CSV table of C-alpha atoms and ligand atoms in Angstrom, one decimal:
chain,number,residue,atom,x,y,z
L,245,MET,CA,14.3,-9.6,14.2
L,246,SER,CA,12.7,-7.1,16.7
L,247,GLU,CA,9.9,-8.5,18.7
L,248,GLY,CA,6.5,-7.4,18.1
L,249,ASP,CA,7.2,-5.6,14.8
L,250,GLY,CA,6.6,-6.9,11.4
L,251,VAL,CA,8.6,-10.0,10.4
L,252,GLY,CA,12.3,-8.8,9.9
L,253,ALA,CA,11.5,-5.1,10.8
L,254,SER,CA,15.1,-4.7,11.8
L,255,THR,CA,16.5,-5.9,8.3
L,256,THR,CA,18.0,-3.1,6.5
L,257,PHE,CA,20.1,-5.1,4.2
L,258,ALA,CA,19.3,-6.4,0.8
L,259,ASP,CA,19.9,-10.1,1.5
L,260,HIS,CA,17.0,-10.6,3.6
L,261,VAL,CA,16.0,-13.1,0.8
L,262,ALA,CA,19.5,-14.4,-0.3
L,263,GLU,CA,18.1,-15.2,-3.6
L,264,TYR,CA,16.9,-11.6,-4.2
L,265,GLU,CA,20.1,-10.0,-3.1
L,266,LYS,CA,21.7,-9.7,-6.6
L,267,ASP,CA,18.4,-7.9,-8.0
L,268,ILE,CA,18.4,-5.0,-5.6
L,269,ASP,CA,19.8,-1.7,-6.4
L,270,GLU,CA,19.2,0.5,-3.6
L,271,VAL,CA,17.1,0.5,-0.3
L,272,LEU,CA,15.0,3.5,-0.3
L,273,ILE,CA,13.3,3.0,2.9
L,274,THR,CA,14.4,0.4,5.7
L,275,GLY,CA,12.1,-1.8,7.6
L,276,GLU,CA,12.7,0.2,10.8
L,277,GLU,CA,11.8,3.5,9.0
L,278,ILE,CA,8.5,1.7,7.7
L,279,GLN,CA,7.6,0.4,11.1
L,280,ALA,CA,8.0,3.7,12.9
L,281,LYS,CA,6.0,5.5,10.2
L,282,ILE,CA,3.3,2.9,10.4
L,283,ARG,CA,3.1,3.5,14.1
L,284,ALA,CA,2.7,7.1,13.9
L,285,LEU,CA,0.0,6.8,11.4
L,286,ALA,CA,-1.9,4.4,13.3
L,287,ASP,CA,-1.6,6.6,16.4
L,288,GLN,CA,-3.1,9.6,14.3
L,289,ILE,CA,-5.9,7.4,13.0
L,290,THR,CA,-6.7,6.0,16.6
L,291,GLU,CA,-6.8,9.5,17.7
L,292,ASP,CA,-9.0,10.9,14.8
L,293,TYR,CA,-11.5,8.0,14.8
L,294,ARG,CA,-11.6,7.8,18.8
L,295,GLY,CA,-15.3,6.4,19.7
L,296,ARG,CA,-15.9,5.1,16.4
L,297,GLU,CA,-15.7,1.9,14.6
L,298,LEU,CA,-13.7,1.7,11.5
L,299,VAL,CA,-13.8,-0.3,8.3
L,300,LEU,CA,-10.4,-0.7,6.7
L,301,ILE,CA,-10.5,-1.6,3.0
L,302,GLY,CA,-7.3,-2.9,1.7
L,303,VAL,CA,-6.4,-3.0,-2.0
L,304,LEU,CA,-4.9,-6.2,-3.0
L,305,LYS,CA,-2.6,-7.4,-3.4
L,306,GLY,CA,-0.1,-4.9,-2.5
L,307,ALA,CA,-1.8,-3.6,0.6
L,308,PHE,CA,-1.9,-7.0,2.4
L,309,ILE,CA,1.2,-6.3,4.4
L,310,ILE,CA,0.6,-2.6,5.4
L,311,MET,CA,-2.9,-3.7,6.4
L,312,ALA,CA,-1.6,-6.3,8.6
L,313,ASP,CA,0.9,-4.1,10.3
L,314,LEU,CA,-1.0,-0.9,10.5
L,315,SER,CA,-4.2,-2.5,11.9
L,316,ARG,CA,-2.3,-4.0,14.7
L,317,HIS,CA,-1.2,-0.5,15.9
L,318,ILE,CA,-4.7,1.0,15.6
L,319,ARG,CA,-6.4,0.9,18.9
L,320,LEU,CA,-10.0,0.9,17.8
L,321,PRO,CA,-12.7,-1.8,16.9
L,322,LEU,CA,-11.9,-2.5,13.5
L,323,GLN,CA,-13.5,-4.4,10.5
L,324,PHE,CA,-11.7,-5.6,7.4
L,325,ASP,CA,-12.6,-5.8,3.8
L,326,PHE,CA,-10.5,-6.1,0.7
L,327,MET,CA,-11.0,-5.3,-2.9
L,328,ALA,CA,-8.7,-6.5,-5.7
L,329,VAL,CA,-8.2,-4.4,-8.7
L,330,SER,CA,-5.9,-4.8,-11.8
L,331,SER,CA,-4.9,-2.1,-14.2
L,332,TYR,CA,-4.5,-2.8,-17.9
L,333,GLY,CA,-1.1,-2.0,-19.3
L,334,ALA,CA,2.5,-2.6,-19.1
L,335,ALA,CA,3.6,-4.2,-15.9
L,336,THR,CA,5.4,-1.2,-14.4
L,337,LYS,CA,2.9,1.6,-15.6
L,338,THR,CA,-0.8,2.2,-14.9
L,339,SER,CA,-3.1,2.7,-17.7
L,340,GLY,CA,-5.9,4.3,-15.6
L,341,VAL,CA,-8.3,1.7,-16.8
L,342,VAL,CA,-9.2,-0.4,-13.7
L,343,ARG,CA,-11.1,-3.7,-13.5
L,344,ILE,CA,-12.4,-5.0,-10.1
L,345,LEU,CA,-11.4,-8.6,-9.7
L,346,LYS,CA,-12.7,-8.9,-6.2
L,347,ASP,CA,-15.4,-6.7,-4.7
L,348,LEU,CA,-16.1,-5.9,-1.0
L,349,ASP,CA,-17.9,-8.6,1.0
L,350,HIS,CA,-19.9,-6.2,2.9
L,351,GLU,CA,-22.0,-3.0,2.7
L,352,ILE,CA,-20.3,0.1,3.8
L,353,GLU,CA,-23.4,2.6,3.7
L,354,GLN,CA,-23.1,4.7,6.9
L,355,ARG,CA,-19.8,3.4,7.8
L,356,ASP,CA,-16.5,5.1,8.7
L,357,VAL,CA,-14.4,3.8,5.9
L,358,LEU,CA,-10.6,4.0,5.4
L,359,VAL,CA,-8.8,2.8,2.2
L,360,VAL,CA,-5.4,1.6,2.8
L,361,GLU,CA,-3.1,1.6,-0.2
L,362,ASP,CA,0.5,0.7,-0.7
L,363,ILE,CA,1.6,3.2,-3.2
L,364,VAL,CA,0.1,6.1,-5.2
L,365,ASP,CA,1.6,6.7,-8.6
L,366,SER,CA,-0.4,8.4,-11.2
L,367,GLY,CA,-3.4,8.3,-8.7
L,368,LEU,CA,-5.6,6.8,-11.3
L,369,THR,CA,-6.3,3.7,-9.5
L,370,LEU,CA,-7.2,5.4,-6.2
L,371,GLN,CA,-9.4,8.0,-8.1
L,372,TYR,CA,-11.5,5.1,-9.6
L,373,LEU,CA,-11.8,3.3,-6.3
L,374,LEU,CA,-12.9,6.4,-4.5
L,375,LYS,CA,-15.4,7.3,-7.0
L,376,ASN,CA,-16.7,3.7,-6.9
L,377,LEU,CA,-16.7,3.5,-3.1
L,378,SER,CA,-18.4,6.9,-2.8
L,379,THR,CA,-21.6,5.8,-4.6
L,380,ARG,CA,-22.1,3.2,-1.7
L,381,LYS,CA,-22.8,6.1,0.6
L,382,PRO,CA,-20.1,5.6,3.5
L,383,ALA,CA,-20.4,8.0,6.5
L,384,THR,CA,-16.7,9.0,5.9
L,385,LEU,CA,-14.2,8.0,3.3
L,386,GLU,CA,-10.4,8.6,3.7
L,387,VAL,CA,-7.2,7.3,2.5
L,388,CYS,CA,-4.1,6.0,4.1
L,389,ALA,CA,-1.2,5.3,1.6
L,390,LEU,CA,2.3,4.3,2.8
L,391,MET,CA,4.0,6.0,-0.2
L,392,GLN,CA,3.2,8.5,-2.8
L,393,LYS,CA,5.4,9.3,-5.8
L,394,THR,CA,6.2,13.0,-6.3
L,395,ASP,CA,5.4,14.9,-9.5
L,396,VAL,CA,3.6,12.1,-11.3
L,397,GLN,CA,0.1,12.3,-9.9
L,398,GLN,CA,-2.3,13.0,-12.9
L,399,VAL,CA,-5.4,13.7,-10.7
L,400,PRO,CA,-5.9,15.6,-7.6
L,401,LEU,CA,-6.4,13.4,-4.7
L,402,ASP,CA,-6.8,14.1,-0.9
L,403,ILE,CA,-4.7,11.6,0.8
L,404,LYS,CA,-5.2,12.2,4.5
L,405,TYR,CA,-2.8,9.6,5.9
L,406,ARG,CA,0.4,9.4,4.0
L,407,GLY,CA,3.6,7.7,4.9
L,408,PHE,CA,6.5,8.7,2.6
L,409,GLU,CA,7.1,10.8,-0.6
L,410,ILE,CA,9.3,9.0,-2.9
L,411,PRO,CA,10.9,9.9,-6.2
L,412,PRO,CA,9.0,8.7,-9.4
L,413,VAL,CA,10.8,5.4,-9.7
L,414,PHE,CA,9.6,1.7,-9.8
L,415,VAL,CA,9.9,0.2,-6.4
L,416,ILE,CA,9.4,-3.3,-4.8
L,417,GLY,CA,9.2,-4.8,-1.5
L,418,TYR,CA,6.9,-4.5,1.7
L,419,GLY,CA,3.8,-5.8,-0.6
L,420,LEU,CA,5.0,-4.3,-3.7
L,421,ASP,CA,6.1,-6.8,-6.5
L,422,TYR,CA,7.7,-6.9,-10.0
L,423,ALA,CA,6.4,-10.0,-11.8
L,424,GLU,CA,4.8,-11.3,-8.4
L,425,ARG,CA,8.4,-11.3,-6.8
L,426,TYR,CA,9.9,-9.3,-4.0
L,427,ARG,CA,6.5,-8.7,-2.1
L,428,ASN,CA,8.0,-10.3,1.3
L,429,LEU,CA,10.9,-8.0,1.6
L,430,PRO,CA,10.5,-5.8,4.8
L,431,PHE,CA,12.1,-2.7,2.9
L,432,VAL,CA,11.3,-0.7,0.0
L,433,ALA,CA,13.8,-0.8,-2.8
L,434,THR,CA,14.7,-0.3,-6.4
L,435,LEU,CA,15.7,-3.0,-8.7
L,436,ARG,CA,18.8,-3.3,-11.0
L,437,PRO,CA,18.0,-2.5,-14.7
L,438,GLU,CA,19.0,-6.0,-15.8
L,439,VAL,CA,16.1,-7.6,-13.7
L,440,TYR,CA,13.6,-6.0,-16.1
L,441,GLN,CA,15.3,-7.5,-19.0
L,442,THR,CA,15.5,-11.0,-17.7
L,443,ILE,CA,12.2,-11.6,-16.1
L,444,ALA,CA,9.6,-11.9,-18.9
L,445,GLU,CA,6.5,-9.7,-18.2
T,707,IMP,P1,-1.6,4.4,-9.9
T,707,IMP,O1,-3.0,4.1,-10.4
T,707,IMP,O2,-0.6,4.9,-11.1
T,707,IMP,O3,-1.6,5.4,-8.8
T,707,IMP,O4,-0.8,3.0,-9.5
T,707,IMP,C1,-1.3,2.5,-8.4
T,707,IMP,C2,-1.1,1.0,-8.3
T,707,IMP,O5,-0.1,0.6,-9.3
T,707,IMP,C3,-0.4,0.6,-6.9
T,707,IMP,O6,-1.5,0.3,-6.0
T,707,IMP,C4,0.5,-0.4,-7.2
T,707,IMP,O7,-0.2,-1.8,-7.3
T,707,IMP,C5,1.0,-0.2,-8.6
T,707,IMP,N1,2.2,0.5,-8.6
T,707,IMP,C6,2.5,1.8,-8.9
T,707,IMP,N2,3.8,2.1,-8.6
T,707,IMP,C7,4.4,0.9,-8.3
T,707,IMP,C8,5.7,0.6,-7.9
T,707,IMP,O8,6.7,1.5,-8.0
T,707,IMP,N3,5.9,-0.6,-7.6
T,707,IMP,C9,5.0,-1.7,-7.7
T,707,IMP,N4,3.7,-1.4,-7.9
T,707,IMP,C10,3.3,-0.1,-8.2
């Protein structure tokens, strides 16, 4: 474990949680790669918002880990808020119908707002969120997403801070789950096909 980084940032192997090792197919992004990218994104954000105070809005649950790591590298006064959303439909696909489970605790009118997302797949969740948040009249509204899947976005989205482009496959780890498991893995990986058959959705 390297000091000052996220827990287990130096872990590159599938055995971070021994019980999960048999489920992991391939590690797509290592813990080190994630931490390096997050530091670069945070530097860029610090530069772009210098002299201002920023509100970070995390989209629960997946974004809780990137929120924690990213925010500790942003050298600006920050405030935090969270929204929880759920999309109807099968567990590994978004339907585009979004339900707000938890709304913001504070007003964002005239504030500089940065939405922090773990992953953008179809883009429908983010499109809904941005539309919803823009009605609250923030001074600025931008997005930081750790990952974006290529060739599957169904709506045009302007993601100002983007970490990685990944192939359109289902991934877990670094906040992302399948059936509420795997969120605490410090890397991003795919699962063996058998896992989808053995875990009931
Ligand atoms: P979208 O609306 O299709 O862009 O999906 C966005 C949300 O679906 C993300 O915030 C995740 O919660 C979830 N999601 C999309 N792709 C994945 C994945 O590969 N693994 C885990 N969750 C995902």
